Each structure stands twice: as structure tokens, then as C-alpha cells.
PDB file of C-alpha atoms in Angstrom:
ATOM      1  CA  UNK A   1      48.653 -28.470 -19.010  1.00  0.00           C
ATOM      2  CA  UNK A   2      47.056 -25.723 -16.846  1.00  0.00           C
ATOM      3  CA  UNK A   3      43.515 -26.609 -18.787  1.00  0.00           C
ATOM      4  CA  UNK A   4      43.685 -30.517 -17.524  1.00  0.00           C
ATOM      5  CA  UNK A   5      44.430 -28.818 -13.880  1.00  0.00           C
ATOM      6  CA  UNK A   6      40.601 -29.343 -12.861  1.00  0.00           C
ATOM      7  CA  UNK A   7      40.278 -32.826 -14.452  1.00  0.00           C
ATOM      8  CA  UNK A   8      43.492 -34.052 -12.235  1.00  0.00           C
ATOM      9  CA  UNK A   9      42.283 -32.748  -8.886  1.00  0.00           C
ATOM     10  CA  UNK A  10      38.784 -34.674  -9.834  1.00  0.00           C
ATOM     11  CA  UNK A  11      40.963 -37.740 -10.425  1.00  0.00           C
ATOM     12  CA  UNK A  12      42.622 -37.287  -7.131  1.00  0.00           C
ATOM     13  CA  UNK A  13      39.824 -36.455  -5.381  1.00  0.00           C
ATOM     14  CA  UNK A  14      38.096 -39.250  -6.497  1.00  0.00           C
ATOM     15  CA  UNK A  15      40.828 -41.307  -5.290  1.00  0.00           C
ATOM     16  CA  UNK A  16      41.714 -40.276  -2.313  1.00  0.00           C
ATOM     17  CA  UNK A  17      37.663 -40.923  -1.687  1.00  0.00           C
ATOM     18  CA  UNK A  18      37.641 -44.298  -2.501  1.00  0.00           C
ATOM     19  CA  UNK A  19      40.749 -45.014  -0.418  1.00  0.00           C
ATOM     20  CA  UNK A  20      38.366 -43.429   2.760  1.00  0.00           C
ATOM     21  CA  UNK A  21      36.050 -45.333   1.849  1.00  0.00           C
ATOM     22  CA  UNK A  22      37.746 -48.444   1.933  1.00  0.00           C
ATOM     23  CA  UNK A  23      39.305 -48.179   4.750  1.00  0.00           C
ATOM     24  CA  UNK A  24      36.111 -47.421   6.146  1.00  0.00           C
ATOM     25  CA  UNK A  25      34.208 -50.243   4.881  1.00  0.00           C
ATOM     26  CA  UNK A  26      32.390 -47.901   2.607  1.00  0.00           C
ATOM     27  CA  UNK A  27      31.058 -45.997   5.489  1.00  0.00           C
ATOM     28  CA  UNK A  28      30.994 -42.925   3.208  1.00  0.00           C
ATOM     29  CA  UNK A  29      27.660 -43.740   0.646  1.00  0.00           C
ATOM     30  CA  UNK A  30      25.454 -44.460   3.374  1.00  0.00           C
ATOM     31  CA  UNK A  31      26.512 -41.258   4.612  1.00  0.00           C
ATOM     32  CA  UNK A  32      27.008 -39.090   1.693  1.00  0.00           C
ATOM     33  CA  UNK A  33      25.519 -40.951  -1.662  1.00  0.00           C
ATOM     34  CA  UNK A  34      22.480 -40.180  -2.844  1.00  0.00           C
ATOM     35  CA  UNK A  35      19.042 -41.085  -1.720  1.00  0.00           C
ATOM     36  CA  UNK A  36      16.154 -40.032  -3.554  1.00  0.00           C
ATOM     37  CA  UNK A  37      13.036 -38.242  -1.910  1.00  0.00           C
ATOM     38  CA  UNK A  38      15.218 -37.729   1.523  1.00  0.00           C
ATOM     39  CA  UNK A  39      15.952 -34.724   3.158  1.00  0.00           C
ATOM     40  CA  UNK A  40      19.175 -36.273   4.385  1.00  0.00           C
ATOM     41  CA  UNK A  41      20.212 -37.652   0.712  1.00  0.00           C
ATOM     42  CA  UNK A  42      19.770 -34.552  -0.802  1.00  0.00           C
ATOM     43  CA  UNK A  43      23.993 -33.631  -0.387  1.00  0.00           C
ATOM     44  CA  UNK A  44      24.435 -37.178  -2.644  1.00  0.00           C
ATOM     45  CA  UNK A  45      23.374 -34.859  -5.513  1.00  0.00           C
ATOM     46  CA  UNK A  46      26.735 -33.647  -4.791  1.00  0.00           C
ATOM     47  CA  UNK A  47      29.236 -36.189  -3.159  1.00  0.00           C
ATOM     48  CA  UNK A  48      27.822 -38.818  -5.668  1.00  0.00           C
ATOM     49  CA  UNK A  49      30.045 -38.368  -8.298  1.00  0.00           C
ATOM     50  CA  UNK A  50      32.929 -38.967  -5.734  1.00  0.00           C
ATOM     51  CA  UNK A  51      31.678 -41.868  -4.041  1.00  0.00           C
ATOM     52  CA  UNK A  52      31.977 -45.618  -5.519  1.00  0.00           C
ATOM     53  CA  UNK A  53      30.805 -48.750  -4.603  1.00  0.00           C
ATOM     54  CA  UNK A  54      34.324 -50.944  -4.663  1.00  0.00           C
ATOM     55  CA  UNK A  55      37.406 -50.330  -6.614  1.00  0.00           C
ATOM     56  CA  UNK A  56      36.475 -51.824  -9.681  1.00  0.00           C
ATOM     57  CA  UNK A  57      33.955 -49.807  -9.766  1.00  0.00           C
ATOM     58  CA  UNK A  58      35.702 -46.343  -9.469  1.00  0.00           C
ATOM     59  CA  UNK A  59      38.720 -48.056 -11.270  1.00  0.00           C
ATOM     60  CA  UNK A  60      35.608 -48.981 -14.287  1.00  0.00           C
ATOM     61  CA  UNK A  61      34.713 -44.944 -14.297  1.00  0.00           C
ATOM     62  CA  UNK A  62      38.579 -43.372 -14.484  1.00  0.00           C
ATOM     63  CA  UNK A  63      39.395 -43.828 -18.165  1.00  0.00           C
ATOM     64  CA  UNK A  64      36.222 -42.379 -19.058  1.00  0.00           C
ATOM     65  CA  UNK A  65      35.732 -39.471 -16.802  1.00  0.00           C
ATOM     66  CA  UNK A  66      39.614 -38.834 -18.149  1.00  0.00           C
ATOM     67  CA  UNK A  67      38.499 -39.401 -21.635  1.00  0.00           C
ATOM     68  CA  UNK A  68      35.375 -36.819 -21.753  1.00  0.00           C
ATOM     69  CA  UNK A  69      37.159 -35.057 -19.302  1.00  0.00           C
ATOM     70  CA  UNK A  70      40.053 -34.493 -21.520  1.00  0.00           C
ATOM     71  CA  UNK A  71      37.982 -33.713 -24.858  1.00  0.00           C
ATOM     72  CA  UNK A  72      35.652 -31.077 -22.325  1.00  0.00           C
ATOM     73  CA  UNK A  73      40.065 -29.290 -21.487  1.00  0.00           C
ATOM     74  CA  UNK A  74      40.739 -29.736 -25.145  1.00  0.00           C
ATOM     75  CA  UNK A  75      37.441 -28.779 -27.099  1.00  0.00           C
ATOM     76  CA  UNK A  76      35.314 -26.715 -24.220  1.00  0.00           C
ATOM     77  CA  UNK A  77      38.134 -25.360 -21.968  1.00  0.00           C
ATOM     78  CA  UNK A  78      36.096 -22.183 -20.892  1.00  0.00           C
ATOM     79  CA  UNK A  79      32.510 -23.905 -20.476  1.00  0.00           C
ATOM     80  CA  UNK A  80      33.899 -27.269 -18.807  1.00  0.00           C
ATOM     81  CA  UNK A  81      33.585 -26.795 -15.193  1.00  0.00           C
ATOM     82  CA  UNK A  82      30.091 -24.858 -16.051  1.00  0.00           C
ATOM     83  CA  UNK A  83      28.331 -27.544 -17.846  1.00  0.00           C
ATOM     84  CA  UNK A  84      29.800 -30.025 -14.515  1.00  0.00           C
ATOM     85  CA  UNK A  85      27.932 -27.995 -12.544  1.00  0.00           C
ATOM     86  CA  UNK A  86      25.021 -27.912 -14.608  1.00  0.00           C
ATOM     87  CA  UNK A  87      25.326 -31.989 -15.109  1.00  0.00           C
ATOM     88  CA  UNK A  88      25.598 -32.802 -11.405  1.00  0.00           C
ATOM     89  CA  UNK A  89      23.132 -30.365 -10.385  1.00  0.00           C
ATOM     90  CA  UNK A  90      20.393 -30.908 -12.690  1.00  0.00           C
ATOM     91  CA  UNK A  91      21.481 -34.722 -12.841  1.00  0.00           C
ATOM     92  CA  UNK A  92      21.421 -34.904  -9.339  1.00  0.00           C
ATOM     93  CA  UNK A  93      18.282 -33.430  -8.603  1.00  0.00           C
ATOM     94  CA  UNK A  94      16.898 -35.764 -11.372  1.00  0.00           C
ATOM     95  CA  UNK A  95      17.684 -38.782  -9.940  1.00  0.00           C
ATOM     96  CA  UNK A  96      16.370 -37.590  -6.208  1.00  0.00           C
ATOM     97  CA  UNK A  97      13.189 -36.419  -7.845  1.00  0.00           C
ATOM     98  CA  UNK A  98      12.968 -39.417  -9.538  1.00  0.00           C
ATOM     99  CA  UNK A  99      15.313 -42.136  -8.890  1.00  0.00           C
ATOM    100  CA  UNK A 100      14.560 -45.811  -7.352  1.00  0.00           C
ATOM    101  CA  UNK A 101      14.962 -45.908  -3.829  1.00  0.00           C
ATOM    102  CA  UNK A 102      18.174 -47.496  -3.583  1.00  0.00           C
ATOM    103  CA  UNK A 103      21.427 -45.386  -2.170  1.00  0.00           C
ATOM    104  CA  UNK A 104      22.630 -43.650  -5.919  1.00  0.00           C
ATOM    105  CA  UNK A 105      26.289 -42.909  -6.047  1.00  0.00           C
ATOM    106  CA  UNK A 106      29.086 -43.281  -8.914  1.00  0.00           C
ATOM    107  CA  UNK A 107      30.459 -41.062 -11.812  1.00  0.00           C
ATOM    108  CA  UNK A 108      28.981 -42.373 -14.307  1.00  0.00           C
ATOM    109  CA  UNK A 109      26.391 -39.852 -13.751  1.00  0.00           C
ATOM    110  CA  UNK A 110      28.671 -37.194 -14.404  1.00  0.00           C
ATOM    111  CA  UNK A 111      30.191 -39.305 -17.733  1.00  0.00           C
ATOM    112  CA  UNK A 112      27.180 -39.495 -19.383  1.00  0.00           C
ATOM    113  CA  UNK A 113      26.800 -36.126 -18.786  1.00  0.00           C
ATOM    114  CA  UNK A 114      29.759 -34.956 -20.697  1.00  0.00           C
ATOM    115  CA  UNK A 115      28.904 -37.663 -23.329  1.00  0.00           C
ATOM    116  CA  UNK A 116      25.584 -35.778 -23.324  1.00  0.00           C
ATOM    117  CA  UNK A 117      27.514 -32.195 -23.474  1.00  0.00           C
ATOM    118  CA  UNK A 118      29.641 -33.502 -26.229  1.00  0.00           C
ATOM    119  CA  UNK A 119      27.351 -34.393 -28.424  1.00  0.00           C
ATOM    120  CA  UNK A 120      24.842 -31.859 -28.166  1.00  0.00           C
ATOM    121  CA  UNK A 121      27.164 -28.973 -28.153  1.00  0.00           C
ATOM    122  CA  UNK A 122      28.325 -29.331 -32.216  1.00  0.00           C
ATOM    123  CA  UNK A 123      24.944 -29.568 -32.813  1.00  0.00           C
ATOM    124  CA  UNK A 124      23.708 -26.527 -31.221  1.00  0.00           C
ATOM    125  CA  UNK A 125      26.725 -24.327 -32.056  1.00  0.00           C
ATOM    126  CA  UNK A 126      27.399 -25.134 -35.476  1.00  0.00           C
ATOM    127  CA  UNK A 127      30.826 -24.986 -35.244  1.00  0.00           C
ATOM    128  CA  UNK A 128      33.708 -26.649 -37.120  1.00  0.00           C
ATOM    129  CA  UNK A 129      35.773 -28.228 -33.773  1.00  0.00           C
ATOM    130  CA  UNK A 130      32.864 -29.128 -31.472  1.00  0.00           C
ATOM    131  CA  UNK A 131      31.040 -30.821 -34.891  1.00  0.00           C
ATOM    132  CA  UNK A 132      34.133 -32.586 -35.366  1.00  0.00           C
ATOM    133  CA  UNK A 133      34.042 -33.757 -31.309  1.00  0.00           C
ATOM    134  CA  UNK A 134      30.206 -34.413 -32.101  1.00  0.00           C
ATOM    135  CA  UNK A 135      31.019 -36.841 -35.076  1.00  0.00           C
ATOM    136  CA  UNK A 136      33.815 -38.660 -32.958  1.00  0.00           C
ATOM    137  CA  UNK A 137      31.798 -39.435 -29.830  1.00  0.00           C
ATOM    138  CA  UNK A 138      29.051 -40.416 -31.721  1.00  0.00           C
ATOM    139  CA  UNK A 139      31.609 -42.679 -33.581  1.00  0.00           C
ATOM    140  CA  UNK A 140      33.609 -43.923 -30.848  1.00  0.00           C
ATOM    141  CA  UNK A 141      30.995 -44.061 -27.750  1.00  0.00           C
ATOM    142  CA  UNK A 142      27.823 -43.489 -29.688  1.00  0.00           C
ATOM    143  CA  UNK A 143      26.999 -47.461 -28.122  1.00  0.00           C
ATOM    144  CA  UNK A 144      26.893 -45.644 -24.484  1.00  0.00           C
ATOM    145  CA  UNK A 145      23.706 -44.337 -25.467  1.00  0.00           C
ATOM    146  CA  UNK A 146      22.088 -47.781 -24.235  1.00  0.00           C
ATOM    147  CA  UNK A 147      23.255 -47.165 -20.775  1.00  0.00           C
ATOM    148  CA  UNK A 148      20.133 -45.033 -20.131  1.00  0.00           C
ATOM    149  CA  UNK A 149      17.729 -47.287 -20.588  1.00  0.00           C
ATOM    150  CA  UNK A 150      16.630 -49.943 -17.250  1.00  0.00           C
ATOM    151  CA  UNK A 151      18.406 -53.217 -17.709  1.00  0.00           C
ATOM    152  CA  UNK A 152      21.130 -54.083 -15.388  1.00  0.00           C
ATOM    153  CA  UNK A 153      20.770 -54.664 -11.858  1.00  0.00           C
ATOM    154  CA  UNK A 154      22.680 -52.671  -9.033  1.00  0.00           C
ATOM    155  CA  UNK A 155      23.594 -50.186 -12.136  1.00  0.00           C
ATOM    156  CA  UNK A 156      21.782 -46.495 -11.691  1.00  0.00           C
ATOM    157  CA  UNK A 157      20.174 -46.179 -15.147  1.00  0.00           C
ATOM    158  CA  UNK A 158      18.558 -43.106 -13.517  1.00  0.00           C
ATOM    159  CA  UNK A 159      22.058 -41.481 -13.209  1.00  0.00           C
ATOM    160  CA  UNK A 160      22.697 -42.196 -16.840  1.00  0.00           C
ATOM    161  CA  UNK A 161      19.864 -40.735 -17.643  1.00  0.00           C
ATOM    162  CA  UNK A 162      19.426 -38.013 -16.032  1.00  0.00           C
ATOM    163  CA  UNK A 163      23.040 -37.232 -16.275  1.00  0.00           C
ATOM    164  CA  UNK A 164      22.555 -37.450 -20.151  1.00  0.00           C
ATOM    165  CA  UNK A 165      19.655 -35.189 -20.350  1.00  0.00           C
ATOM    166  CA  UNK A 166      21.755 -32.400 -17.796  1.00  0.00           C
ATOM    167  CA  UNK A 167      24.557 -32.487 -20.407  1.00  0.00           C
ATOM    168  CA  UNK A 168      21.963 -31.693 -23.222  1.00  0.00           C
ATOM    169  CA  UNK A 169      20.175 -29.295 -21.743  1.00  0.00           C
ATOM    170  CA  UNK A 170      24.135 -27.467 -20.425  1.00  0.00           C
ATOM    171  CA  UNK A 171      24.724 -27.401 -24.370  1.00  0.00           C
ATOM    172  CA  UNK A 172      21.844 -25.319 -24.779  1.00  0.00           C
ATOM    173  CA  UNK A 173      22.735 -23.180 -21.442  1.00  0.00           C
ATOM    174  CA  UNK A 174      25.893 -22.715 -21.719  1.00  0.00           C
ATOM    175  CA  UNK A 175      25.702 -21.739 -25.872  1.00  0.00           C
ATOM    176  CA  UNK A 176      27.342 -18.959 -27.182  1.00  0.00           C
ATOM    177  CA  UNK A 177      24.584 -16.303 -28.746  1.00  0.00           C
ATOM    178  CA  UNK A 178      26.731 -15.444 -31.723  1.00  0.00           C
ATOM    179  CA  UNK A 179      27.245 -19.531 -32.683  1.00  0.00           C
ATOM    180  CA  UNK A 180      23.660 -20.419 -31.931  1.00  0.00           C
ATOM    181  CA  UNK A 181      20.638 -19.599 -34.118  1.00  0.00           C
TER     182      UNK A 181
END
């Protein structure tokens, strides 16, 4: 249980967040969420992946930051919180660079990071287990791949995206020398 330790205080702190936020009538993403090109929006790269827009919406991201999550404890225990880092770092700072103008903030960010991780990582280390975890989140989420493209309105494609990419390039960061060629 001590490897899911991480993933539970995320969980928590992502809901004790959202109750703040409520309660504050969402006070918090003007404040903290991300806005892209500011100075002042720059800390959303990190307090993004904490903040939500209602409680649907962090309700919408739980059971799959706790599903990815929970393959990263299982699969990746020593190179989970580093390739979170990498993800909302380089995510982040992708989506300020680059992002539409609106106030970015959500997990899915950080999701389709570890959906990017996931995937990427059998294929870089050429490894039995993380092949395996390769092959079943292509099978079982491999659909979540159209979430990076523009399309839905009020939806941060640019966080998918950029998230994505960050978990790609954290595979490649965070490989092992003697599993990579």
C-alpha cells in the first residue's frame, strides 16, 4: 500500500481543493489556474492539475487519475512521481507558451500525461511488464488519443496535448540506459 501513498494524498488534495473552491464560488482558478502568456498565470502550470471547474468536473477526472495513477504505483513505482513532474512541468509550460487565452485548469492534463507515459514507456524500454501495460492502455484507452485534437468547447485540448507529448518525452527522460537502445 505504501506505493499508492502519493496517488491518495493527490486524491485528497484534489478534494479538499475543490471543496475550497466551492465554497468559494470558485474563487481559486481565477487566482491560481493557468493563464497563458501571463506573468501572473505562470503558478497555474502548477496548481492546475488541482483546480476544477465544478464537481462533475473533478468528480469526471478521479477514476482516471486513480486508474493511470494506479498502473504508474503498480508498473513504474520508482519513476512515477518523476515523470509527474516532468508532465506538469513541461505540460504546463506548453499550454502557457501556447495555449488559447482562456483561464486553463483541470487534471486531465496530468491524465493524458500518464496515458502518454504509459504508452511510450514499453516502447522505449523493451521490457516484458511495461509492454504488457503498453498493449493494455492502448487496448483499453487507446480511444483517449482523440482528446488532443480541437473539438469541444470549454474543454483544454491544449492540456491534452501538451500533457500527452510531456508524458512521451518523460518515457524517454526518465529511461533506464541498460533497457533502452
Amino acid at each position: 500500500m505504501e506505493r499508492f501513498r502519493w496517488l491518495a494524498i493527490l486524491m485528497v488534495v484534489i478534494w479538499a481543493v475543490e471543496v475550497v473552491n466551492l465554497l468559494t464560488g470558485y474563487a481559486l482558478n481565477g487566482l491560481l489556474g493557468l493563464r497563458p502568456r501571463s506573468l501572473g498565470g505562470l503558478d497555474g502550470i502548477l496548481f492546475m492539475p488541482v483546480l476544477h471547474g465544478s464537481l462533475g468536473h473533478a468528480a469526471a477526472n478521479t477514476l482516471p487519475l486513480i486508474v493511470f495513477g494506479s498502473l504508474l504505483a503498480v508498473s513504474a513505482r520508482k519513476l512515477a512521481l518523476g515523470a509527474t513532474a516532468i508532465i506538469v512541468g513541461l505540460g504546463g509550460l506548453g499550454v502557457w507558451l501556447f495555449g488559447s487565452s482562456a483561464v486553463h485548469i483541470g487534471a486531465s492534463g496530468l491524465i493524458f500525461g500518464w496515458f502518454g507515459f504509459l504508452l511510450a514507456r514499453g516502447i522505449v524500454e523493451k521490457r516484458l511488464v511495461p509492454l504488457l501495460v503498453t498493449v493494455g492502455v492502448a487496448l483499453a484507452y487507446g480511444a483517449m488519443i482523440w482528446g488532443v485534437l480541437p473539438g469541444q468547447s470549454g474543454v483544454s485540448w491544449e492540456s491534452h496535448f501538451f500533457g500527452a507529448a510531456a508524458g512521451v518525452l518523460a518515457a524517454f527522460f526518465l529511461r533506464t540506459e541498460g533497457h533502452a537502445r
